[in-house]
Structure formats: structure tokens, C-alpha cells
PDB file of C-alpha atoms in Angstrom:
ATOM      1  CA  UNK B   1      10.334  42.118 -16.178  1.00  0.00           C
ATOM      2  CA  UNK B   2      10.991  38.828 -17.677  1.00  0.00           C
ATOM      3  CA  UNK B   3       9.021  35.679 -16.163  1.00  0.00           C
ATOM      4  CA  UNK B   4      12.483  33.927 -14.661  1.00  0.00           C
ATOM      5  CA  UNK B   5      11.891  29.698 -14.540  1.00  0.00           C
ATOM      6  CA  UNK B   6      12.710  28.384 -11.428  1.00  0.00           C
ATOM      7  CA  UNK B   7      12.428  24.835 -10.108  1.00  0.00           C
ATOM      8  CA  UNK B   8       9.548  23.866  -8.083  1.00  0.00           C
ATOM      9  CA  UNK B   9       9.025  21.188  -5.887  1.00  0.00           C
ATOM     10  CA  UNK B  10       5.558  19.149  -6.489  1.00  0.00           C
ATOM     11  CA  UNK B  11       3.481  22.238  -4.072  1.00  0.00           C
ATOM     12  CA  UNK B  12       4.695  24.955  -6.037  1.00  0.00           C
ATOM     13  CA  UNK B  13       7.543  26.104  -3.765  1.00  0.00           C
ATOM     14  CA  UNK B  14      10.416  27.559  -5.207  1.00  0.00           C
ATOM     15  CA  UNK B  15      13.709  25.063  -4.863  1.00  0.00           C
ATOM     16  CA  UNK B  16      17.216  26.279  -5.480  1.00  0.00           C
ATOM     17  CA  UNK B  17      18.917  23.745  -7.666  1.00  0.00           C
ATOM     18  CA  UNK B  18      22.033  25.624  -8.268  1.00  0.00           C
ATOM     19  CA  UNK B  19      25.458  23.695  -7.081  1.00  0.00           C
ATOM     20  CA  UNK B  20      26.920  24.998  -3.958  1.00  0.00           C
ATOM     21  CA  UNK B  21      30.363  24.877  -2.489  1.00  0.00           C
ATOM     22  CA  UNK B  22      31.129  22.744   1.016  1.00  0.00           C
ATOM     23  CA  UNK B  23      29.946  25.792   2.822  1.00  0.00           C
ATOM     24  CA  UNK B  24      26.785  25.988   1.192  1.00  0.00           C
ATOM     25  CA  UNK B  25      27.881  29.204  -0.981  1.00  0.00           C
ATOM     26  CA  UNK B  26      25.785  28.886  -4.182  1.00  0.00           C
ATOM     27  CA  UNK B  27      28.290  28.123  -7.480  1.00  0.00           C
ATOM     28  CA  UNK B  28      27.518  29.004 -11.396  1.00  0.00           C
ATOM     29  CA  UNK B  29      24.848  26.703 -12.494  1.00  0.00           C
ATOM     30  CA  UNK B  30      26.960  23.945 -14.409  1.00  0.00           C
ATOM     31  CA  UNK B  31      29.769  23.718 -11.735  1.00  0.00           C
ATOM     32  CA  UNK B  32      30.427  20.885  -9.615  1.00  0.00           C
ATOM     33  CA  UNK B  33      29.708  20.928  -6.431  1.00  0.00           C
ATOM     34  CA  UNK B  34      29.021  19.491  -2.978  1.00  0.00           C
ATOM     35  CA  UNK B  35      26.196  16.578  -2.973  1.00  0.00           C
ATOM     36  CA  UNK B  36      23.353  18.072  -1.970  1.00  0.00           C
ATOM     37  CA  UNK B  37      20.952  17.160   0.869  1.00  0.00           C
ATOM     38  CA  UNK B  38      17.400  16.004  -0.463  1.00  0.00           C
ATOM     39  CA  UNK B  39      14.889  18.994  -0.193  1.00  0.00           C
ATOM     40  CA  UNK B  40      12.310  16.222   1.061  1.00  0.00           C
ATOM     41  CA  UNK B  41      14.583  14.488   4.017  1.00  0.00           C
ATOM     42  CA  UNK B  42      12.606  12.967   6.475  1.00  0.00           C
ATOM     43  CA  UNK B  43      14.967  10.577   9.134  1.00  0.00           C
ATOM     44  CA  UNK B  44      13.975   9.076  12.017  1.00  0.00           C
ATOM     45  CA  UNK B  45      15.993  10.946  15.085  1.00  0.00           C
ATOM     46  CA  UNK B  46      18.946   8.730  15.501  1.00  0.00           C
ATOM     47  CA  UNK B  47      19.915   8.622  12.047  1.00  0.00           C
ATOM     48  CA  UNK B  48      19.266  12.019  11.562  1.00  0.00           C
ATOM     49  CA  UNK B  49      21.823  12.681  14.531  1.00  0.00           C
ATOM     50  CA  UNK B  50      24.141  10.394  12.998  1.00  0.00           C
ATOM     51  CA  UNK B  51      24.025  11.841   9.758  1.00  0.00           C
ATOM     52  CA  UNK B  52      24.524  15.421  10.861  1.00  0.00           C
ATOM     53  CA  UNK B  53      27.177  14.389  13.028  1.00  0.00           C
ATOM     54  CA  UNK B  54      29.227  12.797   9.874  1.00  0.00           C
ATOM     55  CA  UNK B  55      28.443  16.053   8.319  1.00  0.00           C
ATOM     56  CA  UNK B  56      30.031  18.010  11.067  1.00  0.00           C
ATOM     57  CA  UNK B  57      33.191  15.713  11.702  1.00  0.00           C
ATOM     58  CA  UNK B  58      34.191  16.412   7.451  1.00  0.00           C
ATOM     59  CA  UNK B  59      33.711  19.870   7.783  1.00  0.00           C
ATOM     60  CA  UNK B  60      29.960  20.203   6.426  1.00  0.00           C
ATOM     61  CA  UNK B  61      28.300  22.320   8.908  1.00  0.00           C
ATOM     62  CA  UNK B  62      25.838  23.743   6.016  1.00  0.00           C
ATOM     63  CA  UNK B  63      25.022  20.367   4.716  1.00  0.00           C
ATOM     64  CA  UNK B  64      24.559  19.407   8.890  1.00  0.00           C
ATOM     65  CA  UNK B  65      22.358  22.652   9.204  1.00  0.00           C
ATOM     66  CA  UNK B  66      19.816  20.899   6.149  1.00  0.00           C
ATOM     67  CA  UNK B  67      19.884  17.502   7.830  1.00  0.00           C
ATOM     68  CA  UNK B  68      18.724  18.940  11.520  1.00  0.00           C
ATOM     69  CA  UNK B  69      16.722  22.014   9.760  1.00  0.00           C
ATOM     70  CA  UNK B  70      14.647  18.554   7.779  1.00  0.00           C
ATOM     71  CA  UNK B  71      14.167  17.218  11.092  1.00  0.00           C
ATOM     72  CA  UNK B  72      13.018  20.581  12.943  1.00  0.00           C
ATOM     73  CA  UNK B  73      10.469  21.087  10.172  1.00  0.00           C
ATOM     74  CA  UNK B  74       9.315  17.591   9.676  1.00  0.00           C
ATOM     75  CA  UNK B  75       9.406  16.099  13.702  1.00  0.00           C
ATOM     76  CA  UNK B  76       7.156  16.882  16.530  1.00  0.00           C
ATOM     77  CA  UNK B  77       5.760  19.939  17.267  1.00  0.00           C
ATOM     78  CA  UNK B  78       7.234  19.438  20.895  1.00  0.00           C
ATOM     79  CA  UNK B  79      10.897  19.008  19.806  1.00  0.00           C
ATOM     80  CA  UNK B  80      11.163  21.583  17.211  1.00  0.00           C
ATOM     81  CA  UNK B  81      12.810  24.250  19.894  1.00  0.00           C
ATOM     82  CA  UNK B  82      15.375  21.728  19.984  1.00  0.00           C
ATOM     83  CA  UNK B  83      15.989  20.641  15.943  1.00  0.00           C
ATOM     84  CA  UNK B  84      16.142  24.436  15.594  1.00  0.00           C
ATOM     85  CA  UNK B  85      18.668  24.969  17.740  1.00  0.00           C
ATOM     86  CA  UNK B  86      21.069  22.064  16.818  1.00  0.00           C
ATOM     87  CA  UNK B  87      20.010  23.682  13.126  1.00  0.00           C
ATOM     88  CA  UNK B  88      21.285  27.046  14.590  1.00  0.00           C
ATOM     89  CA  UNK B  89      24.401  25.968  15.949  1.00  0.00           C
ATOM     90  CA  UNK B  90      25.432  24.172  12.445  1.00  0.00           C
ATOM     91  CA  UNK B  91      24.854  27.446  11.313  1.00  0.00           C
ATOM     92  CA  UNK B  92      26.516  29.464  13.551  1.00  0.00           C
ATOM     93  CA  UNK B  93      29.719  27.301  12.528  1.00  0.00           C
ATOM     94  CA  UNK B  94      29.083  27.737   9.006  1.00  0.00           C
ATOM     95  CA  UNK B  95      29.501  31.374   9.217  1.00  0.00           C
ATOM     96  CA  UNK B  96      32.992  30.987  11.159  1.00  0.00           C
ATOM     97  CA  UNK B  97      33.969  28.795   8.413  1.00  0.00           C
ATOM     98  CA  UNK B  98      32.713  31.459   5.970  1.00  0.00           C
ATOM     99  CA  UNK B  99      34.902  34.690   8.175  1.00  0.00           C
ATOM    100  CA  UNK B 100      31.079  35.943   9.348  1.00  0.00           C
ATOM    101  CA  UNK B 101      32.295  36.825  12.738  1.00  0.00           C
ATOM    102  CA  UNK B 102      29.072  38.959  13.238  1.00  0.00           C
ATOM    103  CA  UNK B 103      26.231  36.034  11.990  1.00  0.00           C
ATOM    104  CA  UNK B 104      27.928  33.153  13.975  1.00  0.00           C
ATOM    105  CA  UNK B 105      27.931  35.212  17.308  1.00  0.00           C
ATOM    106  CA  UNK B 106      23.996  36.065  16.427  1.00  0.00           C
ATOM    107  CA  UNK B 107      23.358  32.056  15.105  1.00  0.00           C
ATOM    108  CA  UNK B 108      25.258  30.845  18.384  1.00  0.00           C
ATOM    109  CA  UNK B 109      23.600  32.916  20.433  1.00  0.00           C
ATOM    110  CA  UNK B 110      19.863  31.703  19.284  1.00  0.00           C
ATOM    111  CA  UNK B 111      20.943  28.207  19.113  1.00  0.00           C
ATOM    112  CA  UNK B 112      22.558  28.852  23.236  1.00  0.00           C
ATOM    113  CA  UNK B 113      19.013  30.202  23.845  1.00  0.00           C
ATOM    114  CA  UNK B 114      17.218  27.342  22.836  1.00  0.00           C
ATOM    115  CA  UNK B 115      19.350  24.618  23.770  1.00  0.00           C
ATOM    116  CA  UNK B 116      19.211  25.729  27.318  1.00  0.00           C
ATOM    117  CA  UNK B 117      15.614  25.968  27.708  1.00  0.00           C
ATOM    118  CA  UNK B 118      16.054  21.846  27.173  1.00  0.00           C
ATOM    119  CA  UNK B 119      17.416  21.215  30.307  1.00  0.00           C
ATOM    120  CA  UNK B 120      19.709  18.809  30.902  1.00  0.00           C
ATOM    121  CA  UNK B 121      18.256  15.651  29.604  1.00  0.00           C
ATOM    122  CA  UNK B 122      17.031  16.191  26.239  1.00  0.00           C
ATOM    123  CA  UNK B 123      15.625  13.399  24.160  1.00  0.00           C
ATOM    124  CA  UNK B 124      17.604  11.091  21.827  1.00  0.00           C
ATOM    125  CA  UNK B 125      20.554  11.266  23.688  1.00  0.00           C
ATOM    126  CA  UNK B 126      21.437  15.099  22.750  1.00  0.00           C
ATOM    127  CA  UNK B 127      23.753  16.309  24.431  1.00  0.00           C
ATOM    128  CA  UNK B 128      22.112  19.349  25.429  1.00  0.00           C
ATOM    129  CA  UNK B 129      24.375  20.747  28.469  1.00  0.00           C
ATOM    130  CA  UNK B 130      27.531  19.901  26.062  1.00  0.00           C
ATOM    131  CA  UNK B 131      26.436  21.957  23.751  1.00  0.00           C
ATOM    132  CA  UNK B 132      25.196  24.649  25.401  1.00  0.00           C
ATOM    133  CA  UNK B 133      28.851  24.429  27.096  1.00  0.00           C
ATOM    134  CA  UNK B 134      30.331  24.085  23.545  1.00  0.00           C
ATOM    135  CA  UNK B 135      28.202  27.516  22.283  1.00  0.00           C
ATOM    136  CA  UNK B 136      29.089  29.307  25.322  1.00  0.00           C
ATOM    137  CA  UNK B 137      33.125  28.912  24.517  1.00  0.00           C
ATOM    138  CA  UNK B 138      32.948  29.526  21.140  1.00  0.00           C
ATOM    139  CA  UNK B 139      31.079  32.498  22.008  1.00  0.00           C
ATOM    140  CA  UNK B 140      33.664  34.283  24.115  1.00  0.00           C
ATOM    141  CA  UNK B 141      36.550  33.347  21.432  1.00  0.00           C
ATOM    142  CA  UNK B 142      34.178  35.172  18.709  1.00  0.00           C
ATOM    143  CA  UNK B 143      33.260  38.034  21.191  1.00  0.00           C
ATOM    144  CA  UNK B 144      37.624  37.909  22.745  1.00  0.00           C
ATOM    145  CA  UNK B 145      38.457  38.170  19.339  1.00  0.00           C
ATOM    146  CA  UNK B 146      40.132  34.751  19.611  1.00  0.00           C
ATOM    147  CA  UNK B 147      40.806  32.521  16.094  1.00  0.00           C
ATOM    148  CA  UNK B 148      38.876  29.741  16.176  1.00  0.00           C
ATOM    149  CA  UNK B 149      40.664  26.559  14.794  1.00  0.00           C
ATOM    150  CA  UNK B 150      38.519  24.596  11.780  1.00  0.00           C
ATOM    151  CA  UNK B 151      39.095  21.443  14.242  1.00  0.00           C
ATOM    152  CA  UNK B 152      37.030  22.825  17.310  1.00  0.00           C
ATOM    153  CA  UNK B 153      34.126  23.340  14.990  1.00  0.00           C
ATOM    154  CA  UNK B 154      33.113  19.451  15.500  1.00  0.00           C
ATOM    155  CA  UNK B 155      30.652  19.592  18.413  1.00  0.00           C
ATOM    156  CA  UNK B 156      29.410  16.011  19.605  1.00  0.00           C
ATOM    157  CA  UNK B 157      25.974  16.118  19.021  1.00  0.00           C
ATOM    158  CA  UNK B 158      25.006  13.003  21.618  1.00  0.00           C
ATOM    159  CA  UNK B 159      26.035  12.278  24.827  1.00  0.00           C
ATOM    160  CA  UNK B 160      29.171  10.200  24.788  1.00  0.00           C
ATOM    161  CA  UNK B 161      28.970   6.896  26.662  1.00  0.00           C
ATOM    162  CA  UNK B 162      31.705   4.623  28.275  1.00  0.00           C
ATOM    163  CA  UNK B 163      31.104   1.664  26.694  1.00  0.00           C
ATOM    164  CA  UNK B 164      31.932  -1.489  28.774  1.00  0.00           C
ATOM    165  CA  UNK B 165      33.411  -4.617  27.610  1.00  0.00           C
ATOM    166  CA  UNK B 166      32.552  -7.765  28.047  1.00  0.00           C
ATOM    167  CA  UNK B 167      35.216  -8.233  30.756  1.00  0.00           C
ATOM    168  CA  UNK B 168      34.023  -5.202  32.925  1.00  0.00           C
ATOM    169  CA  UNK B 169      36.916  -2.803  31.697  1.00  0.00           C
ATOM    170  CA  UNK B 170      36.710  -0.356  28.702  1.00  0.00           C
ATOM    171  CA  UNK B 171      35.832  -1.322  25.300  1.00  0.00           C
TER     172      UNK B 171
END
């Protein structure tokens, strides 16, 4: 068997360097593709959010799914349930966007799961019950058989506030 070169990152781990399309299908080395999210990512949780969220709202979910999966792997050890399910539920959109009817219902599922088990105030402003609600209804299109429009696959990661003017009213 021939001894194949791959890229390595500076531990010896195997990278994939290869371009990929906007949803995160690999492409013939040479071809152009989507920027790529840094293999060695390491936000702080708002921008991470923020980031991801950008992601989302162009259509991005696999490039979303690297951002949170950077911050599941590289935050704390007590938030990492959550990280991997926001990672989970980029991925579960992915696959709709891909016509994997049968990974997004298991990816949604696991991503339900464990953004459930954070309650209803989860740090950093998640919005944990939204997306659990947001999961759940994508869910029963998937399992109804239901189309899912490309424009309902923008969850709001963070709790939307109603931000007040100056004058008391809405900004």
C-alpha cells in the first residue's frame, strides 16, 4: 500500500486541507471553495455565538457546526453538553440542506436531548428553550414528511432582547 501524505497539524493529527463546498462537502483538491474555519479556533463565548450565528443567517450551517464544535472541544468541561448540542443542531441543518432526511432527524434529535437537559437558563444568553422549541418543529416536519424551507433553517442562537430607547419606547 503506498504511504499516502497527509497534512498534519503541529501534534501529529491528521487535518483535511481539501476545499469544501458551502455545505461542507469536500471538492477536488485545487478547486475553490468556501473559506475555511481555522482547525485551531479558540473564541471567547460571545463571539463564538456571534460568529456561528453569522454563519447560520448566510446559509453556513457546516462552517457554524466548526465554530460551536471549536468551542465544545476547547471550553469548560461543564458546558461542553451544551457546545455539543448547538454543534449538533448546526449539523442536523446541514444534512437538510444536503437532502439527508434520515441524519438530520438523528443530529436533531441528539442536539434536542442535550439542549433540554440545560434547562431554561443556560449561560451566555443561549437560548436554550428556543431551541429546543426550534428542534422539536423541525423534527415533526422531517418525521410529517413536511419540506422544510432553506429560510427556517436560521435558528437564533441567543435570547432576543427588547431593547429600550432612551425615551422608554422601543429602540
Amino acid at each position: 500500500m503506498p504511504d499516502i501524505e497527509r497534512d498534519r497539524d503541529e501534534d501529529g493529527r491528521a487535518r483535511n486541507s481539501r476545499p469544501r463546498d458551502a455545505l461542507g462537502r469536500p471538492l477536488p483538491p485545487g478547486s475553490e471553495g468556501v473559506e475555511r474555519i481555522p482547525d485551531d479556533l479558540d473564541l471567547p463565548p460571545a463571539e463564538t455565538l456571534t460568529y456561528a450565528q453569522d454563519l447560520l443567517d448566510r446559509g453556513l450551517a457546516f462552517n457554524a457546526h466548526e465554530v460551536l464544535e471549536a468551542a465544545w472541544k476547547n471550553g469548560p468541561q461543564s458546558e461542553r453538553e451544551l457546545w455539543q448540542g448547538l454543534a449538533q443542531l448546526a449539523v442536523g441543518i446541514t444534512h437538510i440542506q444536503r437532502g439527508n432526511v434520515k441524519g438530520a432527524l438523528t443530529l436533531l434529535r441528539r442536539a434536542e436531548l442535550r439542549l433540554a437537559n440545560e434547562g431554561d437558563t443556560p449561560p451566555h444568553d443561549i437560548d436554550g428553550p428556543g431551541l429546543v422549541r426550534y428542534a422539536t418543529e423541525i423534527l415533526a416536519k422531517l418525521e410529517n414528511g413536511a419540506e422544510v424551507d432553506l429560510t427556517q433553517l436560521r435558528p437564533r442562537l441567543e435570547v432576543v432582547r427588547n431593547v429600550q430607547s432612551p425615551g422608554g419606547g422601543p429602540g
